[in-house]
Coordinates of C-alpha atoms and ligand atoms in Angstrom, one line a residue:
M27 CA 38.9 -87.2 -2.2
S28 CA 39.1 -85.5 -5.6
C29 CA 42.4 -83.8 -5.1
V30 CA 44.5 -86.9 -4.8
N31 CA 46.5 -87.6 -7.9
F32 CA 47.8 -91.0 -8.7
K33 CA 51.5 -90.2 -8.2
V34 CA 50.9 -88.8 -4.7
K35 CA 48.7 -91.7 -3.7
Q36 CA 51.3 -94.1 -4.9
Y37 CA 54.0 -92.2 -3.1
L38 CA 52.0 -92.4 0.2
L39 CA 51.4 -96.1 -0.3
D40 CA 55.1 -96.7 -0.9
C41 CA 56.0 -94.8 2.3
R42 CA 53.5 -96.9 4.2
S43 CA 54.8 -100.2 3.0
L44 CA 58.4 -99.1 3.6
I45 CA 57.4 -98.3 7.2
D46 CA 55.5 -101.5 7.7
N47 CA 58.5 -103.5 6.5
A48 CA 60.9 -101.6 8.7
L49 CA 58.7 -102.0 11.8
D50 CA 58.4 -105.7 11.1
H51 CA 62.2 -105.9 10.8
Y52 CA 62.8 -104.0 14.1
L53 CA 60.3 -105.9 16.1
K54 CA 61.2 -109.4 14.7
N55 CA 64.9 -108.7 15.6
S56 CA 64.2 -107.3 19.1
G57 CA 64.9 -110.5 20.9
H58 CA 62.8 -112.3 23.5
N59 CA 60.7 -113.4 20.4
T60 CA 58.8 -116.3 21.9
S61 CA 57.3 -114.5 24.9
L62 CA 53.8 -113.4 25.3
L63 CA 55.1 -109.8 25.7
H64 CA 56.6 -110.0 22.2
E65 CA 53.4 -111.3 20.8
A66 CA 51.5 -108.5 22.4
I67 CA 53.9 -105.9 21.0
C68 CA 53.7 -107.3 17.5
Y69 CA 49.8 -107.6 17.8
S70 CA 49.7 -103.9 18.8
V71 CA 52.1 -102.5 16.2
L72 CA 52.2 -104.7 13.1
D73 CA 48.6 -105.2 12.3
G74 CA 47.0 -102.0 11.3
G75 CA 47.5 -98.3 11.9
K76 CA 47.6 -95.6 9.3
R77 CA 51.3 -94.8 9.9
F78 CA 50.4 -91.2 9.7
R79 CA 53.2 -89.9 11.8
P80 CA 56.1 -91.8 10.2
I81 CA 54.7 -91.1 6.7
L82 CA 54.9 -87.4 7.7
T83 CA 58.6 -87.9 8.7
L84 CA 59.4 -89.5 5.4
A85 CA 57.5 -86.9 3.3
V86 CA 59.0 -83.9 5.1
G87 CA 62.5 -85.4 5.1
E88 CA 62.3 -86.2 1.3
L89 CA 61.1 -82.7 0.6
F90 CA 64.4 -81.5 2.0
G91 CA 66.5 -84.2 0.3
A92 CA 67.0 -86.6 3.2
K93 CA 67.7 -90.3 2.4
R94 CA 65.1 -92.8 3.4
R95 CA 67.6 -95.0 5.3
A96 CA 68.5 -92.0 7.5
L97 CA 64.7 -91.2 8.1
L98 CA 63.4 -94.6 8.8
P99 CA 64.8 -95.3 12.3
F100 CA 63.3 -92.1 13.5
A101 CA 60.0 -92.5 11.7
C102 CA 59.7 -96.0 13.1
A103 CA 60.7 -94.8 16.6
I104 CA 58.0 -92.2 16.5
E105 CA 55.4 -94.8 15.5
L106 CA 56.5 -97.1 18.3
I107 CA 56.0 -94.2 20.8
H108 CA 52.6 -93.6 19.2
C109 CA 51.7 -97.3 19.6
Y110 CA 52.7 -97.3 23.2
S111 CA 50.5 -94.3 23.9
L112 CA 47.5 -96.1 22.3
I113 CA 48.1 -99.2 24.4
H114 CA 48.4 -97.3 27.7
D115 CA 45.5 -94.9 26.8
D116 CA 43.2 -97.9 26.2
L117 CA 43.8 -99.3 29.7
P118 CA 40.9 -99.2 32.2
A119 CA 42.8 -96.5 34.3
L120 CA 42.7 -94.2 31.3
D121 CA 40.2 -94.5 28.4
N122 CA 39.1 -98.1 29.1
D123 CA 38.7 -99.0 25.5
D124 CA 37.9 -102.5 24.4
L125 CA 38.8 -101.9 20.8
R126 CA 41.8 -100.5 19.0
R127 CA 42.4 -100.6 15.2
G128 CA 39.3 -102.7 14.6
K129 CA 40.3 -105.5 17.0
L130 CA 40.5 -106.0 20.7
S131 CA 42.7 -103.6 22.6
C132 CA 46.0 -105.0 23.9
H133 CA 44.8 -105.4 27.5
K134 CA 41.6 -107.0 26.4
R135 CA 43.6 -109.5 24.3
F136 CA 46.6 -110.1 26.6
G137 CA 45.6 -108.7 30.1
E138 CA 46.5 -105.5 31.8
A139 CA 49.9 -106.5 33.1
I140 CA 51.2 -107.5 29.6
A141 CA 49.6 -104.4 28.1
L142 CA 51.4 -102.2 30.6
L143 CA 54.7 -103.9 29.8
A144 CA 54.1 -103.8 26.1
G145 CA 53.7 -100.0 26.2
D146 CA 56.8 -99.6 28.4
A147 CA 58.8 -101.9 26.0
L148 CA 57.7 -99.9 22.9
L149 CA 58.7 -96.6 24.5
T150 CA 62.1 -98.0 25.4
E151 CA 62.6 -99.7 22.0
A152 CA 62.1 -96.3 20.3
F153 CA 65.1 -94.9 22.1
F154 CA 67.1 -98.1 21.4
I155 CA 66.4 -97.7 17.7
M156 CA 67.2 -93.9 17.6
S157 CA 70.5 -94.5 19.4
D158 CA 71.7 -97.2 17.1
P159 CA 75.4 -96.7 16.3
K160 CA 74.6 -97.2 12.6
A161 CA 72.3 -94.2 12.6
A162 CA 75.0 -92.3 14.5
R163 CA 77.6 -93.2 11.8
L164 CA 75.2 -91.9 9.1
L165 CA 74.1 -88.7 10.7
G166 CA 76.8 -87.9 13.3
V167 CA 76.5 -88.0 17.1
P168 CA 75.5 -84.3 17.6
L169 CA 72.6 -84.6 15.2
I170 CA 71.4 -87.9 16.7
S171 CA 71.5 -86.3 20.1
K172 CA 69.5 -83.3 18.9
L173 CA 66.9 -85.7 17.3
I174 CA 66.6 -87.8 20.4
R175 CA 66.1 -84.7 22.6
E176 CA 63.4 -83.4 20.1
V177 CA 61.5 -86.7 20.2
S178 CA 61.7 -87.2 23.9
D179 CA 60.6 -83.6 24.5
A180 CA 57.4 -84.3 22.4
A181 CA 56.6 -87.5 24.3
S182 CA 57.4 -85.9 27.7
I183 CA 55.5 -84.0 30.5
R184 CA 56.1 -80.9 28.2
G185 CA 54.3 -82.7 25.4
M186 CA 52.1 -85.8 25.0
I187 CA 52.1 -86.9 28.6
G188 CA 51.6 -83.4 29.9
G189 CA 48.6 -83.1 27.5
Q190 CA 47.2 -86.4 28.6
S191 CA 47.4 -85.6 32.3
T192 CA 45.8 -82.1 31.8
E193 CA 43.0 -83.9 30.0
L194 CA 42.4 -86.1 33.1
E195 CA 42.5 -83.0 35.4
L196 CA 39.9 -81.2 33.1
A197 CA 37.5 -84.1 32.7
K198 CA 33.9 -83.2 33.4
R199 CA 35.0 -79.5 33.7
K200 CA 33.8 -76.7 31.5
V201 CA 36.6 -75.4 29.4
T202 CA 37.0 -72.8 26.6
P203 CA 38.0 -73.8 23.0
A204 CA 41.4 -72.0 23.6
V205 CA 42.2 -74.2 26.7
L206 CA 41.2 -77.3 24.8
E207 CA 43.4 -76.3 21.9
N208 CA 46.4 -75.9 24.1
L209 CA 45.7 -79.3 25.6
D210 CA 45.3 -80.9 22.1
R211 CA 48.5 -79.2 20.9
L212 CA 50.3 -81.2 23.6
K213 CA 48.4 -84.5 23.7
T214 CA 48.2 -85.1 20.0
G215 CA 49.9 -82.2 18.4
A216 CA 53.4 -82.5 20.0
L217 CA 54.2 -85.9 18.4
I218 CA 52.8 -85.0 15.1
T219 CA 54.7 -81.7 15.0
T220 CA 57.9 -83.6 16.0
A221 CA 57.3 -86.2 13.3
A222 CA 57.4 -83.4 10.7
R223 CA 60.3 -81.5 12.4
V224 CA 62.5 -84.6 12.6
G225 CA 62.2 -85.2 8.9
A226 CA 63.1 -81.5 8.3
I227 CA 66.0 -81.6 10.7
I228 CA 67.4 -84.8 9.1
G229 CA 67.0 -83.2 5.7
G230 CA 69.1 -80.2 6.9
A231 CA 66.3 -77.7 7.0
A232 CA 66.9 -74.7 9.3
G233 CA 65.8 -71.2 9.8
K234 CA 62.7 -70.2 7.8
D235 CA 62.2 -73.7 6.4
L236 CA 62.2 -75.3 9.9
A237 CA 59.9 -72.7 11.2
R238 CA 57.5 -73.3 8.2
V239 CA 57.5 -77.1 8.9
T240 CA 56.9 -76.4 12.6
R241 CA 53.9 -74.2 11.8
Y242 CA 52.6 -76.8 9.3
G243 CA 53.0 -79.6 11.9
R244 CA 51.3 -77.6 14.6
A245 CA 48.3 -76.8 12.5
L246 CA 48.1 -80.3 11.2
G247 CA 48.3 -81.8 14.7
L248 CA 45.5 -79.7 16.0
A249 CA 43.3 -80.4 13.0
F250 CA 44.0 -84.1 13.5
Q251 CA 42.7 -84.0 17.1
I252 CA 39.6 -81.9 16.2
T253 CA 38.6 -84.2 13.4
D254 CA 39.2 -87.2 15.8
D255 CA 36.9 -85.5 18.3
I256 CA 34.3 -85.1 15.5
Q257 CA 34.6 -88.8 14.7
D258 CA 34.4 -89.7 18.4
S259 CA 31.2 -87.7 18.8
H260 CA 29.6 -89.9 16.2
E261 CA 30.9 -92.9 18.1
V262 CA 29.8 -92.0 21.6
S263 CA 26.2 -93.1 21.1
S264 CA 27.3 -96.7 20.4
D265 CA 30.2 -96.6 22.9
K266 CA 29.5 -98.6 26.1
N267 CA 31.8 -96.3 28.0
G268 CA 30.1 -93.1 26.7
S269 CA 32.4 -90.1 26.4
K270 CA 34.0 -90.9 29.8
G271 CA 33.7 -87.3 30.8
M272 CA 36.7 -86.3 28.7
V273 CA 36.6 -82.9 27.0
N274 CA 35.9 -83.1 23.3
Y275 CA 36.0 -80.2 20.8
L276 CA 32.3 -80.6 20.2
S277 CA 31.7 -80.0 23.9
V278 CA 33.2 -76.5 23.5
A279 CA 32.1 -75.6 20.0
E280 CA 29.2 -76.2 17.6
P281 CA 29.9 -78.9 14.8
A282 CA 29.9 -76.1 12.2
E283 CA 32.5 -74.1 14.2
A284 CA 34.6 -77.2 14.6
R285 CA 34.6 -77.9 10.9
E286 CA 35.4 -74.2 10.1
R287 CA 38.4 -74.4 12.6
V288 CA 39.6 -77.5 10.7
Q289 CA 39.3 -75.7 7.3
N290 CA 41.3 -72.7 8.6
L291 CA 44.0 -75.1 10.0
L292 CA 44.0 -76.8 6.5
S293 CA 44.5 -73.4 4.9
E294 CA 47.4 -72.7 7.2
C295 CA 49.0 -76.0 6.3
L296 CA 48.6 -75.3 2.6
R297 CA 49.9 -71.8 2.9
E298 CA 53.1 -73.0 4.7
M299 CA 53.7 -75.5 1.9
R300 CA 53.1 -73.1 -1.0
P301 CA 56.8 -72.0 -1.4
Y302 CA 57.8 -75.6 -2.1
G303 CA 55.3 -76.0 -5.1
S304 CA 54.5 -79.5 -6.4
A305 CA 57.3 -81.1 -4.3
A306 CA 55.1 -80.6 -1.3
G307 CA 52.2 -82.4 -2.9
P308 CA 52.3 -85.3 -0.4
L309 CA 52.3 -82.9 2.5
C310 CA 49.4 -81.0 1.1
D311 CA 47.4 -84.2 0.6
L312 CA 48.2 -85.4 4.1
A313 CA 46.7 -82.2 5.4
R314 CA 43.6 -82.5 3.1
Y315 CA 43.2 -86.1 4.3
V316 CA 43.1 -84.9 7.9
A317 CA 40.7 -82.2 7.2
Q318 CA 38.3 -84.3 5.3
R319 CA 38.2 -87.6 7.2
T320 CA 34.8 -88.2 8.7
W321 CA 33.2 -91.0 10.7
D322 CA 31.9 -93.1 7.8
A323 CA 33.6 -91.7 4.7
A324 CA 36.4 -93.7 3.2
D325 CA 38.0 -91.6 0.5
E326 CA 40.9 -92.2 -1.8
T327 CA 43.5 -90.8 0.6
V328 CA 42.2 -92.8 3.5
A329 CA 42.7 -95.8 1.3
A330 CA 46.2 -94.5 0.4
V331 CA 47.3 -94.2 4.0
G332 CA 45.3 -97.3 4.9
G333 CA 42.8 -95.8 7.4
S334 CA 42.0 -98.5 10.0
G335 CA 38.5 -97.1 10.4
R336 CA 36.4 -96.9 13.5
E337 CA 33.6 -98.7 11.8
Q338 CA 34.9 -102.1 12.7
R339 CA 32.9 -103.0 15.7
L340 CA 33.5 -105.1 18.8
N341 CA 31.6 -108.1 17.4
A342 CA 34.0 -108.2 14.4
A343 CA 36.9 -108.2 16.8
L344 CA 35.4 -110.9 19.0
D345 CA 34.8 -113.0 15.9
R346 CA 38.5 -112.9 15.2
R347 CA 39.5 -113.5 18.8
Q348 CA 41.8 -116.5 19.1
P349 CA 40.9 -119.2 21.6
Ligands
GRG421 C1 50.8 -92.1 27.0 C2 48.7 -92.9 28.0 C3 49.4 -92.0 27.1 C4 48.6 -91.1 26.4 C5 49.1 -90.0 25.6 C6 48.2 -89.7 22.4 C7 47.6 -90.0 23.6 C8 48.0 -89.3 24.9 C9 46.7 -91.0 23.7 C10 46.3 -91.8 22.6 C11 44.8 -91.9 22.6 C12 44.2 -90.9 21.6 C13 43.0 -91.3 21.0 C14 44.8 -89.8 21.4 C15 44.3 -88.8 20.4 C16 45.3 -88.9 19.2 C17 44.7 -89.9 18.3 C18 43.7 -89.4 17.4 C19 45.3 -91.1 18.2 C20 44.9 -92.1 17.1 O1 45.9 -91.9 16.1 P1 45.7 -92.5 14.7 O2 44.4 -92.1 14.2 O3 45.8 -94.1 15.0 O4 46.9 -92.1 13.9 P2 46.3 -95.2 14.1 O5 45.6 -96.5 14.6 O6 46.0 -95.0 12.6 O7 47.8 -95.3 14.4

């Protein structure tokens, strides 16, 4: 991607390694370290993932002057919730995916029972981390409680889970783009919007600033899902499970219309960030990255945020499978 300047790229890389280290620290100190469950948790969280949502929390938070040590517990908690959703989504009862992040999905590697528990444990761990008394001392109990409520709402029946269950209800049904967008705004958009809002709230943003960040996050979250659908549509032909009857943006719109929608959402993101000038460079580039990612193109920003890529196929994962 031509727009990425070296400083922004370095900033995104720094954020990512900070998050990777913090996740490593949280999980290695979570206890029960010798169990198969712990191994499954580390396998699913620590090895791969773009860390898109926690990077967003850091970048928005720093735009409003928040300190990294205040942002990190919430950024990591959001990533753990995201990882739990991926583990559960891959289970046979839902998407039935053999692959995740270029390797075997958690249930393929550890069995369904452990995968279920790993997802449950990650969701719970997220709340354990957010309610850490150290975070409360840093931010104050009222703010912590506000943030926990914000994150739980996004992951709830009013957010991610609600979107996921609506998707199941709509499978194999004909829907309009508007219905699909509403679903996507919950299933994928809610957690992404909250990742941005949590950064802003910790940074003390309120009123117009918080509203701007919210609109930026909503546009970004929807663009993220539409581009994921575009990538998926390339993948379906080689996917043993086919499209599983789930609604996909390309089943309600032509590819050109889908790309145009993504471009409009990108413009919305950039417009919302304009008042902050060059300080919002990382947030503009995150939005450009989402808009431009494609099935087989690895550009500079993908490298910067460490895209796991869908190009790694089952054979490669099987090759790496431990006996
Ligand atoms: C709780 C079962 C359950 C589901 C909630 C979010 C979700 C609904 C399911 C996850 C499956 C999925 C493909 C959702 C669409 C959102 C999406 C594109 C997820 C992949 O996120 P990335 O690209 O993944 O950020 P990495 O591996 O980089 O973290």
